[in-house]
mmCIF file of C-alpha atoms in Angstrom:
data_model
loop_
_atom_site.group_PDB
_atom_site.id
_atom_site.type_symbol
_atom_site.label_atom_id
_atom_site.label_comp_id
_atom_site.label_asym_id
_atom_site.label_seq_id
_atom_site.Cartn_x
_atom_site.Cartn_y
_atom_site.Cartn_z
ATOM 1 C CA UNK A 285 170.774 235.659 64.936
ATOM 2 C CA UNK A 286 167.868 238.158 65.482
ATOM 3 C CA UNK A 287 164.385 238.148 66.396
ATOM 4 C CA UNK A 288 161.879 241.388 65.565
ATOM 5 C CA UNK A 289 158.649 241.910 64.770
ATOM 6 C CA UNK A 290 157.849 238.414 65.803
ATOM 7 C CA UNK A 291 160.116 236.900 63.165
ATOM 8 C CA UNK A 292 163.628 235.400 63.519
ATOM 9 C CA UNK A 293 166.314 236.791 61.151
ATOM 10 C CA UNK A 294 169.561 234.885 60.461
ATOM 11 C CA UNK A 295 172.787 235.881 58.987
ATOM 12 C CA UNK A 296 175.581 234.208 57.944
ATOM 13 C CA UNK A 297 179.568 235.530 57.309
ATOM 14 C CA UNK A 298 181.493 233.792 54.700
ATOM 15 C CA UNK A 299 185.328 234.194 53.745
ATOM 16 C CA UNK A 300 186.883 232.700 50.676
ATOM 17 C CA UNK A 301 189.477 230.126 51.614
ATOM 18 C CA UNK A 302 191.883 231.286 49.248
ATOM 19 C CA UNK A 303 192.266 234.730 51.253
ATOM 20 C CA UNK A 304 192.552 233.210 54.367
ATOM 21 C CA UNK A 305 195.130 230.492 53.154
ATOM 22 C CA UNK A 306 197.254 233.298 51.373
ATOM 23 C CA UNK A 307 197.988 234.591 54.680
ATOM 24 C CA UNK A 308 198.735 232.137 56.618
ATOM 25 C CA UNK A 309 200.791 230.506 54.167
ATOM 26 C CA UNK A 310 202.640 233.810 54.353
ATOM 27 C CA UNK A 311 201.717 235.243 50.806
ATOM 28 C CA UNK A 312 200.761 238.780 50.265
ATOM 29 C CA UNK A 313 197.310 239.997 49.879
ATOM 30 C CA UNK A 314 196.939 243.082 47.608
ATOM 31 C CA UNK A 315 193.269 243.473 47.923
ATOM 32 C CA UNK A 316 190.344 243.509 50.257
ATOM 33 C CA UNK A 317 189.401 239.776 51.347
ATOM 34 C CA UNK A 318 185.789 239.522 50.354
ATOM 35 C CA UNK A 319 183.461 239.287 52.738
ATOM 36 C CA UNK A 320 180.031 237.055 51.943
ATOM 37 C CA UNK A 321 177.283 238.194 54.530
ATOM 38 C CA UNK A 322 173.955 236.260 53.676
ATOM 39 C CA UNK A 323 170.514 237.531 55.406
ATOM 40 C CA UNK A 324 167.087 235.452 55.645
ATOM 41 C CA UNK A 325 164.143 235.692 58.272
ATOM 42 C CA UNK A 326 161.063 233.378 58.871
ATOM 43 C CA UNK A 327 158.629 232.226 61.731
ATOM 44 C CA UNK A 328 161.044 229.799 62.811
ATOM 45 C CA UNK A 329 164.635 229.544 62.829
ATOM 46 C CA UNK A 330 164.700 225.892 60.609
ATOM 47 C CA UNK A 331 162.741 228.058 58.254
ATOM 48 C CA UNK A 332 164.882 231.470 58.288
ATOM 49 C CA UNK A 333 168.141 228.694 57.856
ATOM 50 C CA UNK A 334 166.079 226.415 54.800
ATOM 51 C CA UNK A 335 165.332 229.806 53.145
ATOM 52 C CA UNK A 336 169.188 231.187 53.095
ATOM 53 C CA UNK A 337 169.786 227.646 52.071
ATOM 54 C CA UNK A 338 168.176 228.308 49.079
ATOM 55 C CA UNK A 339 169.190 231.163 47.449
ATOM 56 C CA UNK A 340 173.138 230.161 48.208
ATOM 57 C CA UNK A 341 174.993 229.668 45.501
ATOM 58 C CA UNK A 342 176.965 227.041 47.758
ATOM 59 C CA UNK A 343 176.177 224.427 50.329
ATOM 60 C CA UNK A 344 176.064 226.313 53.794
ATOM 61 C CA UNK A 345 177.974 223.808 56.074
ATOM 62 C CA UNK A 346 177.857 225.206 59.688
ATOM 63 C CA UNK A 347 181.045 222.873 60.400
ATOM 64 C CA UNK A 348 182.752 225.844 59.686
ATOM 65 C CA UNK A 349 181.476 228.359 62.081
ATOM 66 C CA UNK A 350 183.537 229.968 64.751
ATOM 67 C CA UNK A 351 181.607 232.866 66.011
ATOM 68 C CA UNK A 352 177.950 232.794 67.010
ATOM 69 C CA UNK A 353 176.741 236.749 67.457
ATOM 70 C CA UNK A 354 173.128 236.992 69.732
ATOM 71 C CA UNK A 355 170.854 240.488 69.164
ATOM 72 C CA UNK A 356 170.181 241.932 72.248
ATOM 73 C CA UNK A 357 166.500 240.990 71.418
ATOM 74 C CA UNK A 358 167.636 237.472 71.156
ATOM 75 C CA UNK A 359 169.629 237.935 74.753
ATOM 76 C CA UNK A 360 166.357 239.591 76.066
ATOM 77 C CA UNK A 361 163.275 237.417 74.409
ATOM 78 C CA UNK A 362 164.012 234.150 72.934
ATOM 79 C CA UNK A 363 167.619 233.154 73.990
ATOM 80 C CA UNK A 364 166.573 229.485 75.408
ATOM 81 C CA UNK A 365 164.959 228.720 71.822
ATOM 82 C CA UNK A 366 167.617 229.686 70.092
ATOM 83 C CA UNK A 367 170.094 227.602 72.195
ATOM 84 C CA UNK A 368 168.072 225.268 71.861
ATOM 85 C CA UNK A 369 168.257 225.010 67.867
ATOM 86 C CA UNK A 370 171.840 225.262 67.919
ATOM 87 C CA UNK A 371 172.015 222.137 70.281
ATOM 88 C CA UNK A 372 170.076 219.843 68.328
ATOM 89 C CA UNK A 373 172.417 221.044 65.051
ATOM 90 C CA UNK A 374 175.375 218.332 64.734
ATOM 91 C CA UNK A 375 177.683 220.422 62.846
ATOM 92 C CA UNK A 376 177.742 222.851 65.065
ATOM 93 C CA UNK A 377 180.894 222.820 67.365
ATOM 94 C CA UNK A 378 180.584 224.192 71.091
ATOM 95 C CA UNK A 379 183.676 225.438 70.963
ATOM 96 C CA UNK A 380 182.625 228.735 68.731
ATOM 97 C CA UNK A 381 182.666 231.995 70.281
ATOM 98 C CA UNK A 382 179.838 233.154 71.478
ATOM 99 C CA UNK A 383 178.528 237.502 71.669
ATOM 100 C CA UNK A 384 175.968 239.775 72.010
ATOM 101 C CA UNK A 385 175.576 242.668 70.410
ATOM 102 C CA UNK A 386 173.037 245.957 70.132
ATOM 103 C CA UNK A 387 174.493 246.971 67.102
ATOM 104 C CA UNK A 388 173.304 246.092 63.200
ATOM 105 C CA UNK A 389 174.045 242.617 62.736
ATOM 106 C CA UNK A 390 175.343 242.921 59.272
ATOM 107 C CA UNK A 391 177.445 246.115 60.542
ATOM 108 C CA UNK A 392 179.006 243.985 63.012
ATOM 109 C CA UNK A 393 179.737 241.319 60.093
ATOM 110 C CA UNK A 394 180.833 243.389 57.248
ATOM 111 C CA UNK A 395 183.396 245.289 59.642
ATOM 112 C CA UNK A 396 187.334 245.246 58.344
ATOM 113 C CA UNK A 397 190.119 243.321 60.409
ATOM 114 C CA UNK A 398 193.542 245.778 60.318
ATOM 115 C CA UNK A 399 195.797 246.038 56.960
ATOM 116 C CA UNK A 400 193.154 244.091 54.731
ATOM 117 C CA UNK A 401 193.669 240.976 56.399
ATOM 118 C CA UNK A 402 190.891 237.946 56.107
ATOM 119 C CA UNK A 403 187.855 237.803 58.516
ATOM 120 C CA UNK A 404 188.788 235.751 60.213
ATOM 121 C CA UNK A 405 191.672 238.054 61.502
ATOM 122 C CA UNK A 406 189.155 240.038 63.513
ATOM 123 C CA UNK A 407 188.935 239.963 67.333
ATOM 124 C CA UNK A 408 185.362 238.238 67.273
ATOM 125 C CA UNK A 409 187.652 235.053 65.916
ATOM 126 C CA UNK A 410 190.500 235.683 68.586
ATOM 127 C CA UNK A 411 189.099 237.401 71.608
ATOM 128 C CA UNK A 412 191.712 236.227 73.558
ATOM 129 C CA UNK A 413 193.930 238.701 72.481
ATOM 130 C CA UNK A 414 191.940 241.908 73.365
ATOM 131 C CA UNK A 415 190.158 240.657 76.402
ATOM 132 C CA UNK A 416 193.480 239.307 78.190
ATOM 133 C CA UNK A 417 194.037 242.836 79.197
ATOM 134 C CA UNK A 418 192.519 245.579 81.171
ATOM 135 C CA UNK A 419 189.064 244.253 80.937
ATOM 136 C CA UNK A 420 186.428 242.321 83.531
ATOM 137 C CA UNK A 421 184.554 239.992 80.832
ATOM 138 C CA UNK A 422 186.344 236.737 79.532
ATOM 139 C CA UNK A 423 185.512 235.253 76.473
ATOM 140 C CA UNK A 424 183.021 232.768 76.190
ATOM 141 C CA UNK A 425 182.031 229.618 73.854
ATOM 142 C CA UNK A 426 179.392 227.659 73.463
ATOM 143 C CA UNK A 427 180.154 225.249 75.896
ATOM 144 C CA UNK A 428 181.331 227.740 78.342
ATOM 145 C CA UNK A 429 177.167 229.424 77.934
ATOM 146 C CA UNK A 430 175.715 225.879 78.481
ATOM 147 C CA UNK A 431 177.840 225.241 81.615
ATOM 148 C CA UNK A 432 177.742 228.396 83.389
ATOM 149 C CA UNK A 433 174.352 230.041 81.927
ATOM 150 C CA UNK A 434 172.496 226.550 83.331
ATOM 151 C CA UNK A 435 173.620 227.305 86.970
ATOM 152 C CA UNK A 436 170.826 227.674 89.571
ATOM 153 C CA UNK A 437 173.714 229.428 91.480
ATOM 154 C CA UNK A 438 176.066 231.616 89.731
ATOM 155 C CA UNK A 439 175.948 233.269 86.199
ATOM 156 C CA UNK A 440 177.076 234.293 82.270
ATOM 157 C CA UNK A 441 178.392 236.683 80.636
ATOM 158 C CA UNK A 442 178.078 237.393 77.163
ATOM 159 C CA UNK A 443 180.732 239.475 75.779
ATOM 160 C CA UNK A 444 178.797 242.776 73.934
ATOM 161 C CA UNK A 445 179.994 243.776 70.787
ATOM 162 C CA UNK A 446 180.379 247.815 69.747
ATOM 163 C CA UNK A 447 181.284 249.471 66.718
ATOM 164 C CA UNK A 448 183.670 252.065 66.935
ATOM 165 C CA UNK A 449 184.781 254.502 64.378
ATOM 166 C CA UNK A 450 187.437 256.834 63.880
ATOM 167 C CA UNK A 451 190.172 255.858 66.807
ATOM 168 C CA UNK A 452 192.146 254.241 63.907
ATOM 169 C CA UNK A 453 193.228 255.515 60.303
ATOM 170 C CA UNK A 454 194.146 253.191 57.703
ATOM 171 C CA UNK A 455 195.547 255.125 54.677
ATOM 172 C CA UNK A 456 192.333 257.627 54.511
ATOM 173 C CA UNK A 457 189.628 255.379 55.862
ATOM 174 C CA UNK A 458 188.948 255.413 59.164
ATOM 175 C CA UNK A 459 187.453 251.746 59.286
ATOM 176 C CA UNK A 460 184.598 250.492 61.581
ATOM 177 C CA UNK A 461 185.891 248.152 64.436
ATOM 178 C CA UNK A 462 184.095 245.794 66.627
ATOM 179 C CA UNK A 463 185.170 246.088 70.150
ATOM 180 C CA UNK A 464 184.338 244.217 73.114
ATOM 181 C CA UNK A 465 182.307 246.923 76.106
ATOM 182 C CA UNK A 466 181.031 245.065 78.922
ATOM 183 C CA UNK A 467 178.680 242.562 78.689
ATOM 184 C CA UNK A 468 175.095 240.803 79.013
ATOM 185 C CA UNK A 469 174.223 239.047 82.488
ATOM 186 C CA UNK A 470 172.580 235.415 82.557
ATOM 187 C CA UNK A 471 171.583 233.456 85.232
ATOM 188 C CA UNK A 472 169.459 229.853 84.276
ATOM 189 C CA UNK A 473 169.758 231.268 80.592
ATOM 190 C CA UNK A 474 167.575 234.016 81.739
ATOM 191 C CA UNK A 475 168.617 238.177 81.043
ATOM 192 C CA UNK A 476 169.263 240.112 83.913
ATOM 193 C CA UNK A 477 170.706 242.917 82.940
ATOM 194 C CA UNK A 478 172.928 244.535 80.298
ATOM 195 C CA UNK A 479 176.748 246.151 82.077
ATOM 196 C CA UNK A 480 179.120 248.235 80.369
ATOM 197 C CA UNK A 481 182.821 248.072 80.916
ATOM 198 C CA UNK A 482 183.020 250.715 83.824
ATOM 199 C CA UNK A 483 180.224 248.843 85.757
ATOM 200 C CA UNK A 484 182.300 245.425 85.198
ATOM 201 C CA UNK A 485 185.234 246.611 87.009
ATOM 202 C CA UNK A 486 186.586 244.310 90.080
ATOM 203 C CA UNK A 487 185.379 241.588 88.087
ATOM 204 C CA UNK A 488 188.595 241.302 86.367
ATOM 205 C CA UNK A 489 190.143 240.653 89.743
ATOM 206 C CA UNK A 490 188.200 237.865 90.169
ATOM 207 C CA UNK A 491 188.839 235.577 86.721
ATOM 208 C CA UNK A 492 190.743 232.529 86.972
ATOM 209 C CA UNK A 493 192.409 233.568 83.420
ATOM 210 C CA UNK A 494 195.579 235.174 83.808
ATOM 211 C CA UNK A 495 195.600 238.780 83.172
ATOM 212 C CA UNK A 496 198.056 241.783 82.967
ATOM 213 C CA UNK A 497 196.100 244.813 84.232
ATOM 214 C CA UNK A 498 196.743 248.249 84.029
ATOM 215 C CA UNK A 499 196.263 250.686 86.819
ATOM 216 C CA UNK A 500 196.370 254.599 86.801
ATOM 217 C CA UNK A 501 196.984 255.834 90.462
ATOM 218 C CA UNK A 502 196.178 259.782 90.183
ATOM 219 C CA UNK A 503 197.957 261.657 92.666
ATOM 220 C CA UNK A 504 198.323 265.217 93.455
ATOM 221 C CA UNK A 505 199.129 266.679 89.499
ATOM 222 C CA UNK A 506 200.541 263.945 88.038
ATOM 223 C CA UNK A 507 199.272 259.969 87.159
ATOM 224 C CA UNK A 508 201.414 257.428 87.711
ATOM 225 C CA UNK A 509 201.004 253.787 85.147
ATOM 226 C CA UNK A 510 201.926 250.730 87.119
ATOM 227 C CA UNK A 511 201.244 247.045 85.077
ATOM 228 C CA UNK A 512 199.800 244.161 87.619
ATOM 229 C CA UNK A 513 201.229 240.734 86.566
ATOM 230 C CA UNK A 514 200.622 237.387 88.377
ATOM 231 C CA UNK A 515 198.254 238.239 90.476
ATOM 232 C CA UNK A 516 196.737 235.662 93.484
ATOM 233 C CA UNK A 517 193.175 236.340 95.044
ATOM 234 C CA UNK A 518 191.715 235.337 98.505
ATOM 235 C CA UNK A 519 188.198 236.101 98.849
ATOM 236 C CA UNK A 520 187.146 236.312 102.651
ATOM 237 C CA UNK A 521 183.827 236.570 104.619
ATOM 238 C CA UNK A 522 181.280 238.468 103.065
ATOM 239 C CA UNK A 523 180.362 241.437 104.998
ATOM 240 C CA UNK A 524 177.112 240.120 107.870
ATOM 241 C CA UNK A 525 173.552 241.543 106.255
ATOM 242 C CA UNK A 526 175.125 243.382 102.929
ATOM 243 C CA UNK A 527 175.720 241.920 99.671
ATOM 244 C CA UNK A 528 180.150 243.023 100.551
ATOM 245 C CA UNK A 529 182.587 240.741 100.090
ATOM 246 C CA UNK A 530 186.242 241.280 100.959
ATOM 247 C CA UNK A 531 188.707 240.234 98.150
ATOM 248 C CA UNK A 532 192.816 240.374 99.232
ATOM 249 C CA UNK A 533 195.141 240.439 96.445
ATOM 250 C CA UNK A 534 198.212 240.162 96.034
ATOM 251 C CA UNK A 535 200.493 240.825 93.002
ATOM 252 C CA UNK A 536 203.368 241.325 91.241
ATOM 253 C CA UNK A 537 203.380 244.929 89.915
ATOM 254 C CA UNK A 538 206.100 247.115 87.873
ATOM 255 C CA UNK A 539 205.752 250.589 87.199
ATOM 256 C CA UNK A 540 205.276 251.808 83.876
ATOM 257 C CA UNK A 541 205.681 255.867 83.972
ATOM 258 C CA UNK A 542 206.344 257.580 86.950
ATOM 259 C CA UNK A 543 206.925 261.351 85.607
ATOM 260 C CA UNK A 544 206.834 263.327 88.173
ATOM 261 C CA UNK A 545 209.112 260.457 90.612
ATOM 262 C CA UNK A 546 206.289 259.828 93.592
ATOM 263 C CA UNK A 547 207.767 258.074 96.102
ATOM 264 C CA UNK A 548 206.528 254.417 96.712
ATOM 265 C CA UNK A 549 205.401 254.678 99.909
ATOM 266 C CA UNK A 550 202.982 257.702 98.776
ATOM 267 C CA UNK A 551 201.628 255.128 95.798
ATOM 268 C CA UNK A 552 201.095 252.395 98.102
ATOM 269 C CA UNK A 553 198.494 255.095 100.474
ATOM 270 C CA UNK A 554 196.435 256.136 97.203
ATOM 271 C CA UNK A 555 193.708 254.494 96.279
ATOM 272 C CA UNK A 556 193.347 253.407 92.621
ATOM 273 C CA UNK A 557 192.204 255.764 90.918
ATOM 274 C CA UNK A 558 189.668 253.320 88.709
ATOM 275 C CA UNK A 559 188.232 252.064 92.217
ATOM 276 C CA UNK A 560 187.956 255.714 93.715
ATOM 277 C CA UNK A 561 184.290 255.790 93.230
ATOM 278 C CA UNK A 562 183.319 252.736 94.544
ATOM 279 C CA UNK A 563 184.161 253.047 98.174
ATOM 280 C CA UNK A 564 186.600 250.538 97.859
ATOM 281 C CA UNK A 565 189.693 249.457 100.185
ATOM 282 C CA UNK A 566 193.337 250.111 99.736
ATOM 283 C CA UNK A 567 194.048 247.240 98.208
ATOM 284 C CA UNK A 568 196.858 248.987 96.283
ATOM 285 C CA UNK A 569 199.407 248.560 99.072
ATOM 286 C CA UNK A 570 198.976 244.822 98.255
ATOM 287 C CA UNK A 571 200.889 244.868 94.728
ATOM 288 C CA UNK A 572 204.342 245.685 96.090
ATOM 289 C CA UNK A 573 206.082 242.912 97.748
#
């Protein structure tokens, strides 16, 4: 969903059943999975919805629909009305995944999933699987939005959605990709502010989701890979008259490439290098034990 020029623009993503059954039934797919991406705008969003109605071909039943993408301008202007027409919908489940993105809409929608697969194959439809490492924002759903967004104390985050092109090759192509870079901030379903995935770090310390996090500890020539696993937090008294707070962790943590042999004890004294700039702790003494 979008909203410009004081109109709100919908779009819709459709896959054909067969593709998507063909797959998962284990059956080869020898060409592109079709993708069906539908576009209408009006002064209201009933309207912009009545008017895509018509010129399908098909019934539009939003039973089906797993991922709900927000435009930044929806994020920034009219997020509460929108939420608000998705609410009083019946067919629409709260357990769909919910984004934000700055990006074309219908770029975002007609982007591939790896080796031809169906739509549905993209990460937009299975965050969980790109977001359960090395990164600060979880995914969210519908449900998740309503519950956290409405908190007088406390806050959302919207998962922001960016094309990238060119860090893969398939055959000759080198196909568009959504990926997931930081996020947008909510508090009472209000914007506050728009993060990328360098300012969200720490964050991912903090989740109660499981995660396996990678850390690069630079020291002297040479960077050393260790893998966190299993990690517990403790979050102690915040800091008197500054908006600090002191998190101990402790974790289970292996290490992945070690050219150059450091010695542990030299490891556990180096900061991380990913926390380096943020006048943080040691806290990397804390994931040996």
């Amino acid at each position: 969903m979008d909203y410009k020029d004081g109109k709100y623009i919908v779009y819709t993503e459709s896959a054909i059943f067969s593709s998507i059954a063909k797959q998962e039934g284990g059956g080869a797919q020898t060409a592109d999975s079709p993708v069906l991406v539908g576009r209408e705008e009006g002064d209201t969003l009933t309207m912009a919805f009545r008017k895509l109605e018509k010129s399908s071909q098909y019934p539009l039943y939003y039973g089906h629909v797993q991922v709900i993408l927000f435009s930044e301008r929806v994020i920034n202007e009219k997020l509460k009305d929108v939420i608000s027409h998705l609410g009083h919908d019946p067919l629409i489940r709260f357990t769909s995944w919910v984004y934000g993105t700055s990006e074309e809409i219908h770029d975002v929608l007609k982007a591939k999933s790896f080796f031809k697969q169906a739509p549905t194959y993209k990460v937009l439809f299975h965050p969980e699987n790109m977001l359960n490492r090395n990164h600060s924002v979880n995914p969210l759903s519908m449900q998740m939005l309503l519950r956290d967004g409405s908190e007088p104390f406390g806050s959302a985050i919207i998962p922001n959605v960016k094309l990238v092109k060119g860090k893969w090759r398939e055959d000759k192509d080198k196909p568009m990709l959504p990926t997931i870079n930081g996020g947008y901030v909510l508090n009472r379903m209000n914007f506050k502010g728009k993060l990328n995935h360098k300012e969200l770090y720490g964050l991912e310390w903090l989740t109660p989701q499981e995660k396996e996090n990678k850390l690069e500890v630079a020291l002297g020539g040479t960077v050393v890979e260790i893998e966190v696993k299993r990690y517990k937090i403790r979050l102690k008294e915040p800091v008197q008259n500054e908006l600090k707070y002191t998190v101990e962790v402790k974790a289970k943590a292996t290490i992945d490439e070690n050219l150059d042999i450091v010695p542990r004890k030299a490891l556990e004294k180096k900061n991380c290098a990913r926390n380096k700039d943020r006048n943080s702790t040691n806290i990397l003494k804390r994931y040996f034990y």
